CSV table of C-alpha atoms and ligand atoms in Angstrom, one decimal:
chain,number,residue,atom,x,y,z
N,1345,MET,CA,-109.7,2.8,-24.7
N,1346,PRO,CA,-112.5,5.0,-26.0
N,1347,ARG,CA,-114.7,6.6,-23.2
N,1348,LEU,CA,-118.4,6.7,-23.4
N,1349,VAL,CA,-119.4,9.7,-21.2
N,1350,LEU,CA,-122.9,9.7,-19.7
N,1351,ALA,CA,-125.0,12.9,-19.3
N,1352,ALA,CA,-125.1,14.4,-15.8
N,1353,GLY,CA,-127.1,12.1,-13.4
N,1354,LYS,CA,-127.5,9.3,-15.9
N,1355,GLU,CA,-125.1,7.0,-14.1
N,1356,ARG,CA,-127.8,6.1,-11.6
N,1357,SER,CA,-129.2,3.1,-13.5
N,1358,VAL,CA,-125.7,1.8,-14.3
N,1359,LEU,CA,-124.8,2.0,-10.6
N,1360,ARG,CA,-128.0,0.0,-9.9
N,1361,ARG,CA,-126.5,-2.6,-12.3
N,1362,HIS,CA,-128.9,-2.1,-15.2
N,1363,PRO,CA,-126.9,-3.3,-18.3
N,1364,TRP,CA,-128.4,-0.9,-20.9
N,1365,VAL,CA,-127.3,2.6,-21.8
N,1366,PHE,CA,-129.9,4.4,-23.9
N,1367,ALA,CA,-129.1,7.1,-26.4
N,1368,GLY,CA,-130.7,9.8,-24.2
N,1369,SER,CA,-128.3,9.0,-21.4
N,1370,VAL,CA,-125.1,9.5,-23.5
N,1371,ASP,CA,-123.3,12.8,-23.6
N,1372,ARG,CA,-120.5,11.9,-25.9
N,1373,LEU,CA,-117.9,9.4,-27.1
N,1374,ASP,CA,-114.3,10.4,-26.5
N,1375,GLY,CA,-112.1,8.6,-28.9
N,1376,ARG,CA,-113.0,6.4,-31.8
N,1377,ALA,CA,-114.9,3.1,-31.6
N,1378,ARG,CA,-116.4,0.8,-34.2
N,1379,PRO,CA,-119.7,-1.1,-33.6
N,1380,GLY,CA,-119.1,-3.8,-30.9
N,1381,ASP,CA,-115.9,-2.3,-29.6
N,1382,THR,CA,-115.4,-2.2,-25.8
N,1383,VAL,CA,-115.7,1.2,-24.3
N,1384,ASP,CA,-115.1,2.6,-20.8
N,1385,LEU,CA,-118.4,3.8,-19.4
N,1386,VAL,CA,-117.9,6.9,-17.2
N,1387,SER,CA,-120.1,9.4,-15.5
N,1388,ALA,CA,-120.3,13.0,-16.4
N,1389,ARG,CA,-117.8,13.7,-13.6
N,1390,GLY,CA,-115.4,11.1,-15.1
N,1391,GLU,CA,-115.9,8.3,-12.6
N,1392,PRO,CA,-115.3,4.9,-14.2
N,1393,LEU,CA,-118.5,2.8,-14.0
N,1394,ALA,CA,-118.3,-0.3,-16.2
N,1395,ARG,CA,-117.0,-1.7,-19.5
N,1396,ALA,CA,-119.5,-2.0,-22.2
N,1397,ALA,CA,-120.0,-2.8,-25.9
N,1398,TRP,CA,-120.7,0.2,-28.2
N,1399,SER,CA,-123.7,-0.1,-30.4
N,1400,PRO,CA,-123.9,3.2,-32.3
N,1401,GLN,CA,-126.8,2.2,-34.5
N,1402,SER,CA,-129.1,1.1,-31.7
N,1403,GLN,CA,-131.2,3.1,-29.3
N,1404,ILE,CA,-129.4,1.0,-26.7
N,1405,ARG,CA,-126.1,2.6,-27.3
N,1406,ALA,CA,-124.1,0.4,-25.0
N,1407,ARG,CA,-124.5,-2.9,-23.2
N,1408,VAL,CA,-122.5,-3.6,-20.1
N,1409,TRP,CA,-120.1,-6.6,-20.2
N,1410,SER,CA,-118.8,-5.9,-16.7
N,1411,PHE,CA,-119.6,-3.6,-13.8
N,1412,ASP,CA,-116.0,-3.8,-12.8
N,1413,PRO,CA,-114.5,-0.8,-14.7
N,1414,ALA,CA,-111.1,-2.5,-14.6
N,1415,GLN,CA,-112.3,-5.8,-16.1
N,1416,ILE,CA,-110.4,-6.7,-19.2
N,1417,ILE,CA,-112.8,-7.9,-21.9
N,1418,ASP,CA,-110.9,-10.5,-23.9
N,1419,ASP,CA,-111.2,-14.2,-24.8
N,1420,ALA,CA,-110.5,-15.2,-21.2
N,1421,PHE,CA,-113.4,-13.1,-20.0
N,1422,PHE,CA,-115.8,-14.9,-22.3
N,1423,LYS,CA,-114.4,-18.3,-21.4
N,1424,ARG,CA,-115.0,-17.6,-17.7
N,1425,THR,CA,-118.5,-16.0,-18.2
N,1426,VAL,CA,-119.7,-18.7,-20.5
N,1427,ALA,CA,-118.3,-21.5,-18.2
N,1428,GLY,CA,-120.1,-19.8,-15.3
N,1429,ALA,CA,-123.5,-19.8,-17.1
N,1430,VAL,CA,-123.1,-23.5,-18.0
N,1431,ALA,CA,-122.1,-24.4,-14.5
N,1432,ARG,CA,-125.1,-22.5,-13.0
N,1433,ARG,CA,-127.4,-24.9,-14.9
N,1434,ALA,CA,-125.6,-27.9,-13.8
N,1435,CYS,CA,-126.5,-27.2,-10.1
N,1436,LEU,CA,-130.2,-26.7,-10.7
N,1437,PRO,CA,-132.0,-30.0,-9.9
N,1438,GLY,CA,-134.9,-29.6,-12.4
N,1439,LEU,CA,-132.4,-29.2,-15.3
N,1440,ARG,CA,-130.3,-32.2,-14.7
N,1441,GLY,CA,-130.5,-34.8,-17.5
N,1442,GLN,CA,-132.5,-32.5,-19.9
N,1443,ASP,CA,-131.3,-32.7,-23.5
N,1444,GLY,CA,-132.8,-29.3,-24.3
N,1445,LEU,CA,-131.3,-26.6,-22.2
N,1446,ARG,CA,-130.8,-22.8,-22.4
N,1447,LEU,CA,-127.2,-22.3,-21.6
N,1448,ILE,CA,-126.9,-18.5,-22.0
N,1449,HIS,CA,-129.9,-16.2,-21.5
N,1450,GLY,CA,-128.5,-12.9,-22.6
N,1451,GLU,CA,-128.2,-10.0,-20.0
N,1452,SER,CA,-129.4,-12.3,-17.2
N,1453,ASP,CA,-126.2,-14.4,-17.6
N,1454,GLY,CA,-124.1,-11.3,-18.0
N,1455,LEU,CA,-123.8,-11.7,-21.8
N,1456,PRO,CA,-126.0,-9.1,-23.5
N,1457,GLY,CA,-127.1,-10.2,-27.0
N,1458,VAL,CA,-126.1,-13.8,-26.6
N,1459,ILE,CA,-128.5,-16.7,-26.5
N,1460,ALA,CA,-127.2,-20.3,-26.5
N,1461,ASP,CA,-129.5,-23.3,-26.4
N,1462,ARG,CA,-128.2,-26.9,-26.1
N,1463,TYR,CA,-129.9,-29.7,-27.9
N,1464,GLY,CA,-128.1,-32.9,-27.1
N,1465,ASP,CA,-124.6,-32.6,-28.5
N,1466,THR,CA,-125.5,-29.5,-30.6
N,1467,VAL,CA,-125.4,-25.9,-29.3
N,1468,VAL,CA,-127.4,-23.3,-31.2
N,1469,LEU,CA,-126.1,-19.8,-30.8
N,1470,GLN,CA,-128.0,-16.6,-31.5
N,1471,LEU,CA,-126.2,-13.3,-31.5
N,1472,THR,CA,-128.3,-10.1,-31.5
N,1473,SER,CA,-126.1,-7.2,-30.6
N,1474,ALA,CA,-123.0,-5.5,-32.1
N,1475,GLY,CA,-120.9,-6.5,-29.0
N,1476,ALA,CA,-121.9,-10.2,-29.2
N,1477,GLU,CA,-121.2,-10.2,-33.0
N,1478,LYS,CA,-117.7,-8.9,-32.4
N,1479,TRP,CA,-116.9,-11.8,-30.0
N,1480,ARG,CA,-118.5,-14.6,-32.0
N,1481,ASP,CA,-115.3,-16.7,-32.1
N,1482,ALA,CA,-114.5,-16.3,-28.4
N,1483,ILE,CA,-118.0,-17.2,-27.4
N,1484,ALA,CA,-118.1,-20.2,-29.8
N,1485,ASN,CA,-114.8,-21.4,-28.4
N,1486,ALA,CA,-115.9,-20.9,-24.8
N,1487,LEU,CA,-119.1,-22.9,-25.5
N,1488,ALA,CA,-117.3,-25.8,-27.1
N,1489,LYS,CA,-114.9,-25.9,-24.1
N,1490,ALA,CA,-117.6,-25.6,-21.4
N,1491,THR,CA,-120.0,-28.1,-22.9
N,1492,GLY,CA,-117.9,-30.6,-24.8
N,1493,CYS,CA,-120.6,-30.5,-27.5
N,1494,ALA,CA,-119.6,-31.8,-30.9
N,1495,ARG,CA,-121.3,-29.1,-32.9
N,1496,ILE,CA,-122.2,-25.4,-32.8
N,1497,TYR,CA,-124.7,-23.9,-35.2
N,1498,GLU,CA,-125.3,-20.2,-35.5
N,1499,ARG,CA,-128.9,-19.1,-35.9
N,1500,SER,CA,-128.6,-15.3,-35.9
N,1501,ASP,CA,-131.6,-14.4,-38.0
N,1502,SER,CA,-133.7,-12.6,-35.4
N,1503,GLU,CA,-135.2,-9.3,-36.7
N,1504,VAL,CA,-133.8,-7.3,-33.7
N,1505,ARG,CA,-130.4,-7.6,-35.4
N,1506,GLY,CA,-131.6,-5.0,-37.8
N,1507,LEU,CA,-131.8,-2.5,-35.0
N,1508,GLU,CA,-128.0,-3.0,-34.5
N,1509,GLY,CA,-127.2,-2.6,-38.2
N,1510,LEU,CA,-126.6,-6.4,-38.5
N,1511,GLY,CA,-127.8,-8.6,-41.2
N,1512,PRO,CA,-128.9,-12.3,-40.8
N,1513,ARG,CA,-126.3,-15.0,-40.4
N,1514,SER,CA,-126.8,-18.7,-40.0
N,1515,GLY,CA,-124.6,-21.8,-40.4
N,1516,TRP,CA,-122.2,-24.2,-38.8
N,1517,LEU,CA,-119.5,-22.7,-36.6
N,1518,ARG,CA,-117.9,-25.8,-35.2
N,1519,GLY,CA,-118.0,-29.5,-35.8
N,1520,GLU,CA,-119.2,-31.7,-38.7
N,1521,PRO,CA,-122.3,-30.2,-40.4
N,1522,ALA,CA,-125.4,-32.3,-39.8
N,1523,GLN,CA,-129.0,-32.2,-41.1
N,1524,PRO,CA,-131.9,-30.9,-39.0
N,1525,PRO,CA,-134.1,-31.9,-37.3
N,1526,LEU,CA,-132.5,-33.5,-34.3
N,1527,LEU,CA,-134.3,-35.3,-31.5
N,1528,ILE,CA,-134.2,-34.3,-27.9
N,1529,GLU,CA,-135.8,-36.0,-24.8
N,1530,GLU,CA,-137.8,-33.7,-22.5
N,1531,HIS,CA,-139.2,-35.3,-19.4
N,1532,GLY,CA,-139.1,-38.6,-21.2
N,1533,LEU,CA,-140.8,-37.4,-24.4
N,1534,ARG,CA,-138.9,-37.5,-27.7
N,1535,LEU,CA,-139.3,-34.3,-29.6
N,1536,GLU,CA,-137.7,-33.0,-32.8
N,1537,VAL,CA,-136.0,-29.7,-33.0
N,1538,ASP,CA,-135.4,-28.0,-36.4
N,1539,TYR,CA,-132.7,-25.6,-35.3
N,1540,ALA,CA,-132.2,-24.3,-38.9
N,1541,ALA,CA,-135.8,-23.5,-39.9
N,1542,GLY,CA,-137.9,-23.7,-36.7
N,1543,HIS,CA,-138.8,-20.7,-34.6
N,1544,LYS,CA,-136.1,-19.0,-32.5
N,1545,THR,CA,-133.4,-21.6,-32.1
N,1546,GLY,CA,-135.9,-24.3,-33.0
N,1547,PHE,CA,-137.8,-24.9,-29.8
N,1548,TYR,CA,-139.5,-23.1,-26.9
N,1549,LEU,CA,-137.4,-24.3,-24.0
N,1550,ASP,CA,-138.9,-21.7,-21.6
N,1551,GLN,CA,-142.1,-23.7,-21.5
N,1552,ARG,CA,-140.5,-27.0,-20.4
N,1553,ASP,CA,-142.0,-27.0,-16.8
N,1554,ASN,CA,-145.3,-25.8,-18.0
N,1555,ARG,CA,-145.6,-28.6,-20.5
N,1556,ARG,CA,-144.8,-31.0,-17.7
N,1557,LEU,CA,-147.5,-29.4,-15.5
N,1558,CYS,CA,-150.0,-29.8,-18.4
N,1559,ARG,CA,-149.2,-33.6,-18.3
N,1560,ASP,CA,-150.0,-33.7,-14.6
N,1561,LEU,CA,-153.3,-31.9,-15.1
N,1562,ALA,CA,-154.6,-33.7,-18.2
N,1563,ASP,CA,-155.9,-37.1,-16.9
N,1564,GLY,CA,-159.2,-37.9,-18.4
N,1565,ARG,CA,-159.7,-34.3,-19.7
N,1566,GLU,CA,-160.8,-33.0,-23.1
N,1567,VAL,CA,-157.9,-30.7,-24.0
N,1568,LEU,CA,-157.6,-27.8,-26.4
N,1569,ASN,CA,-154.0,-26.6,-27.1
N,1570,CYS,CA,-154.0,-23.3,-28.9
N,1571,PHE,CA,-150.8,-22.1,-30.7
N,1572,CYS,CA,-149.4,-25.6,-30.4
N,1573,TYR,CA,-146.2,-25.2,-32.5
N,1574,THR,CA,-144.6,-28.7,-32.7
N,1575,GLY,CA,-147.1,-30.1,-30.2
N,1576,GLY,CA,-145.1,-30.1,-26.9
N,1577,PHE,CA,-148.1,-29.4,-24.7
N,1578,SER,CA,-150.3,-31.8,-26.7
N,1579,LEU,CA,-147.9,-34.7,-26.3
N,1580,ASN,CA,-147.7,-34.0,-22.6
N,1581,ALA,CA,-151.4,-34.0,-22.4
N,1582,LEU,CA,-151.6,-37.4,-24.1
N,1583,ALA,CA,-148.8,-38.7,-21.8
N,1584,GLY,CA,-151.0,-37.5,-18.9
N,1585,GLY,CA,-154.0,-39.5,-20.0
N,1586,ALA,CA,-156.1,-36.9,-21.8
N,1587,ALA,CA,-159.3,-38.2,-23.3
N,1588,ARG,CA,-158.7,-36.2,-26.5
N,1589,VAL,CA,-156.5,-33.3,-27.5
N,1590,LEU,CA,-157.3,-30.8,-30.2
N,1591,SER,CA,-154.3,-28.7,-31.2
N,1592,ILE,CA,-154.4,-25.6,-33.4
N,1593,ASP,CA,-151.6,-23.6,-35.1
N,1594,SER,CA,-151.4,-21.5,-38.2
N,1595,SER,CA,-148.0,-22.9,-39.3
N,1596,GLY,CA,-148.1,-25.9,-41.6
N,1597,PRO,CA,-144.4,-26.9,-41.0
N,1598,ALA,CA,-145.0,-26.7,-37.2
N,1599,LEU,CA,-148.0,-29.1,-37.5
N,1600,GLU,CA,-146.1,-31.5,-39.7
N,1601,SER,CA,-143.4,-31.6,-37.0
N,1602,ALA,CA,-146.0,-32.1,-34.4
N,1603,ARG,CA,-147.4,-35.1,-36.2
N,1604,ARG,CA,-143.9,-36.6,-36.5
N,1605,ASN,CA,-143.4,-36.0,-32.8
N,1606,LEU,CA,-146.4,-38.2,-32.2
N,1607,GLU,CA,-144.7,-40.9,-34.3
N,1608,HIS,CA,-141.5,-40.5,-32.2
N,1609,ASN,CA,-143.6,-41.4,-29.2
N,1610,PRO,CA,-145.6,-44.5,-30.4
N,1611,GLN,CA,-146.5,-45.4,-26.8
N,1612,PHE,CA,-149.2,-42.8,-26.8
N,1613,PRO,CA,-152.7,-43.3,-28.3
N,1614,GLY,CA,-152.3,-41.1,-31.5
N,1615,GLU,CA,-155.9,-41.5,-32.4
N,1616,ARG,CA,-156.7,-39.2,-29.5
N,1617,ALA,CA,-154.9,-36.3,-31.1
N,1618,GLU,CA,-156.4,-34.0,-33.7
N,1619,TRP,CA,-154.3,-31.3,-35.4
N,1620,ARG,CA,-155.9,-28.3,-37.1
N,1621,GLN,CA,-154.2,-25.6,-39.2
N,1622,ALA,CA,-156.1,-22.4,-38.5
N,1623,ASP,CA,-155.9,-18.9,-37.1
N,1624,VAL,CA,-156.6,-19.4,-33.4
N,1625,PHE,CA,-158.6,-16.1,-33.2
N,1626,GLU,CA,-161.1,-17.5,-35.8
N,1627,ALA,CA,-160.9,-21.1,-34.7
N,1628,LEU,CA,-162.0,-20.2,-31.1
N,1629,ARG,CA,-165.1,-18.4,-32.5
N,1630,GLU,CA,-166.0,-21.3,-34.6
N,1631,LEU,CA,-165.6,-23.7,-31.7
N,1632,LYS,CA,-167.9,-21.5,-29.6
N,1633,ARG,CA,-170.6,-21.8,-32.2
N,1634,GLY,CA,-170.4,-25.6,-31.9
N,1635,GLU,CA,-171.2,-27.9,-29.0
N,1636,ARG,CA,-167.8,-29.1,-28.1
N,1637,ARG,CA,-166.4,-27.9,-24.7
N,1638,PHE,CA,-163.1,-28.6,-22.9
N,1639,ASP,CA,-161.7,-29.4,-19.5
N,1640,LEU,CA,-158.2,-28.0,-20.0
N,1641,ILE,CA,-157.3,-25.2,-22.4
N,1642,VAL,CA,-153.7,-24.0,-23.2
N,1643,LEU,CA,-153.3,-20.5,-24.7
N,1644,ASP,CA,-149.6,-19.9,-25.6
N,1645,PRO,CA,-149.7,-17.2,-28.3
N,1646,PRO,CA,-146.6,-15.7,-29.9
N,1647,LYS,CA,-145.2,-12.3,-28.7
N,1648,LEU,CA,-148.1,-9.9,-29.2
N,1649,ALA,CA,-146.4,-6.9,-27.7
N,1650,PRO,CA,-142.7,-6.8,-28.3
N,1651,SER,CA,-142.5,-3.4,-26.4
N,1652,ALA,CA,-144.8,-1.2,-24.3
N,1653,ALA,CA,-145.8,0.7,-27.4
N,1654,HIS,CA,-147.7,-2.3,-28.6
N,1655,ALA,CA,-149.3,-3.0,-25.2
N,1656,GLU,CA,-152.8,-1.7,-26.0
N,1657,ARG,CA,-153.4,-3.6,-29.2
N,1658,ALA,CA,-151.8,-6.7,-27.6
N,1659,ALA,CA,-154.1,-6.3,-24.6
N,1660,ARG,CA,-157.2,-6.5,-26.8
N,1661,ALA,CA,-155.8,-9.7,-28.5
N,1662,TYR,CA,-155.0,-11.3,-25.2
N,1663,LYS,CA,-158.5,-10.4,-23.9
N,1664,ASP,CA,-160.1,-11.9,-27.0
N,1665,ILE,CA,-158.4,-15.3,-26.8
N,1666,ASN,CA,-158.8,-15.6,-23.0
N,1667,LEU,CA,-162.5,-14.6,-23.3
N,1668,PHE,CA,-163.1,-17.4,-25.7
N,1669,GLY,CA,-160.9,-19.7,-23.6
N,1670,PHE,CA,-163.1,-19.2,-20.6
N,1671,ARG,CA,-166.3,-19.6,-22.6
N,1672,LEU,CA,-165.2,-22.9,-24.0
N,1673,LEU,CA,-164.4,-24.5,-20.6
N,1674,ASN,CA,-166.7,-26.9,-18.9
N,1675,PRO,CA,-167.5,-26.2,-15.2
N,1676,GLY,CA,-164.4,-26.9,-13.1
N,1677,GLY,CA,-162.2,-26.6,-16.2
N,1678,LEU,CA,-158.6,-25.3,-16.2
N,1679,LEU,CA,-157.0,-22.6,-18.3
N,1680,MET,CA,-153.3,-22.4,-18.7
N,1681,THR,CA,-152.8,-19.0,-20.2
N,1682,TYR,CA,-149.5,-17.3,-21.1
N,1683,SER,CA,-147.9,-14.1,-22.4
N,1684,CYS,CA,-144.3,-13.8,-23.6
N,1685,SER,CA,-144.6,-10.1,-24.4
N,1686,GLY,CA,-142.0,-7.8,-22.8
N,1687,GLY,CA,-144.5,-5.0,-23.2
N,1688,VAL,CA,-147.1,-6.6,-21.0
N,1689,GLY,CA,-146.1,-7.0,-17.4
N,1690,PRO,CA,-147.5,-9.7,-15.0
N,1691,GLU,CA,-150.0,-7.3,-13.4
N,1692,LEU,CA,-151.4,-6.1,-16.6
N,1693,PHE,CA,-151.6,-9.6,-17.9
N,1694,GLN,CA,-153.6,-10.7,-14.8
N,1695,LYS,CA,-155.9,-7.7,-15.2
N,1696,ILE,CA,-156.6,-8.7,-18.9
N,1697,VAL,CA,-157.3,-12.3,-17.9
N,1698,ALA,CA,-159.6,-11.1,-15.0
N,1699,GLY,CA,-161.5,-8.9,-17.5
N,1700,ALA,CA,-161.9,-11.7,-19.9
N,1701,ALA,CA,-163.4,-14.0,-17.1
N,1702,ILE,CA,-165.9,-11.3,-16.2
N,1703,ASP,CA,-166.9,-10.7,-19.8
N,1704,ALA,CA,-167.2,-14.5,-20.2
N,1705,GLY,CA,-169.5,-14.6,-17.2
N,1706,VAL,CA,-167.4,-17.2,-15.3
N,1707,ASP,CA,-166.3,-17.2,-11.7
N,1708,ALA,CA,-162.5,-18.0,-12.0
N,1709,ARG,CA,-159.6,-18.1,-9.6
N,1710,ILE,CA,-155.9,-18.4,-10.0
N,1711,LEU,CA,-154.5,-21.7,-8.8
N,1712,ALA,CA,-150.9,-20.9,-9.7
N,1713,LYS,CA,-148.7,-18.2,-11.2
N,1714,LEU,CA,-146.5,-19.7,-13.9
N,1715,GLY,CA,-143.2,-18.6,-15.4
N,1716,ALA,CA,-140.2,-19.7,-17.4
N,1717,ALA,CA,-138.1,-22.7,-16.5
N,1718,SER,CA,-135.0,-22.0,-14.4
N,1719,ASP,CA,-132.5,-22.1,-17.3
N,1720,HIS,CA,-134.1,-18.7,-18.2
N,1721,PRO,CA,-133.0,-16.7,-15.1
N,1722,VAL,CA,-134.0,-13.1,-14.7
N,1723,GLY,CA,-131.3,-10.5,-13.7
N,1724,LEU,CA,-132.3,-8.9,-10.4
N,1725,ALA,CA,-131.6,-5.5,-11.8
N,1726,PHE,CA,-133.0,-6.4,-15.2
N,1727,PRO,CA,-136.7,-7.1,-15.0
N,1728,GLU,CA,-136.8,-6.9,-18.8
N,1729,GLY,CA,-135.4,-10.4,-18.7
N,1730,GLU,CA,-138.7,-11.8,-17.6
N,1731,TYR,CA,-140.6,-12.6,-20.8
N,1732,LEU,CA,-142.9,-15.5,-19.9
N,1733,LYS,CA,-145.7,-15.1,-17.5
N,1734,GLY,CA,-148.6,-17.5,-17.1
N,1735,LEU,CA,-151.7,-18.2,-15.0
N,1736,LEU,CA,-153.3,-21.4,-14.2
N,1737,CYS,CA,-157.0,-20.6,-13.7
N,1738,GLN,CA,-160.0,-22.7,-12.8
N,1739,VAL,CA,-163.5,-21.8,-13.5
N,1740,GLY,CA,-166.3,-22.5,-11.0
U,2551,SAH,N1,-146.7,-23.8,-27.0
U,2551,SAH,C1,-145.7,-24.0,-28.0
U,2551,SAH,C2,-145.0,-22.7,-28.4
U,2551,SAH,C3,-146.0,-21.7,-29.0
U,2551,SAH,S1,-145.2,-20.5,-30.0
U,2551,SAH,C4,-144.6,-25.0,-27.4
U,2551,SAH,O1,-144.7,-25.3,-26.2
U,2551,SAH,O2,-143.7,-25.4,-28.1
U,2551,SAH,C5,-146.5,-19.7,-30.8
U,2551,SAH,C6,-147.1,-20.4,-32.0
U,2551,SAH,O3,-148.2,-19.7,-32.4
U,2551,SAH,C7,-146.3,-20.6,-33.2
U,2551,SAH,O4,-146.2,-22.0,-33.5
U,2551,SAH,C8,-147.0,-19.9,-34.3
U,2551,SAH,O5,-146.9,-20.6,-35.6
U,2551,SAH,C9,-148.4,-19.8,-33.8
U,2551,SAH,N2,-149.2,-18.7,-34.3
U,2551,SAH,C10,-148.9,-17.4,-34.4
U,2551,SAH,N3,-150.0,-16.7,-34.7
U,2551,SAH,C11,-151.0,-17.6,-34.8
U,2551,SAH,C12,-152.4,-17.4,-35.1
U,2551,SAH,N4,-153.0,-16.2,-35.3
U,2551,SAH,N5,-153.2,-18.5,-35.1
U,2551,SAH,C13,-152.6,-19.7,-34.9
U,2551,SAH,N6,-151.3,-19.9,-34.6
U,2551,SAH,C14,-150.5,-18.8,-34.5
């Protein structure tokens, strides 16, 4: 097997079980390997450390499959690891009975570059690394076996594939082709998922618990849901008895899907929902010029800082929306504010929100720190796996 030899001292992070090997840590590759091939990862002194997938085009030159240097990486390995990830979810009480479930969360489930989301009897698979690409068949077979799902759809069109030298690839891998969207039930709400054309694999499963929390907070409140996508928070607010819900997103198709989601749940008073297609940054300013104020505001923007390099610009954007969020709240009002940027850590995010409250001239406190649902685990040695952070704030 080809050997990827690390530069002197660079084995430390691998010994601490961090699954990435950056270009700067590599001394040389002994032998020949094609993208995605399995290599033996060894220290400069030749000690075996792990088995990893080779990604020559990426700054992340190798991603660890196993920290056991003797582990054979074959179909059986993927069968076991995928089955383990699926079984993990089955024991978590909050996840039982959910139609929409993340089954594989990349590195945090020991499968770098692999995302798998289950929507009813369909699994949507996203592969983002050369190693994952090589094992597509083994992973699809393992998913079919572990879940018993009828269909597997591949949705590998994420931009990050470009960094690995991979082009986009989407289509049915297993089962009878079907037409999107499909309907899932989340905490009793029927929601549609367009796995072929929607964002990511079609839906933002990480926000499941926070949408539910929004329901519990909404009773009698005037609600503003910014970056509403297909209306998950909005429908929960209606389910929780909100007086009115104004939802804003810049995407026409997302808003059309949101309107249909309201029709899928005819038990809710649809006349209390108002959908607006607009840029949130502008819409918040316009709202501020008017009289209308809110008792509960959700701010769930897209990833504004994919990496630390974008953190400063992103910080200004987060500050901006949170500032207007605070300004638009009635006394006693609640702000559910989120960041899914890898480049903005929880401490920085709290600082930004605190700065926004000061500039808005409000006295605010944090009632709860919020994160992703438990089907999005974070590897202990892989803090990069924590994307979603949120704060529930109340103004005085
Ligand atoms: N809260 C949603 C997920 C939000 S994803 C849920 O629970 O499902 C982020 C959304 O922000 C996307 O729908 C995207 O269309 C929208 N978006 C991105 N930039 C925007 C902007 N400047 N103004 C308004 N919406 C924007």
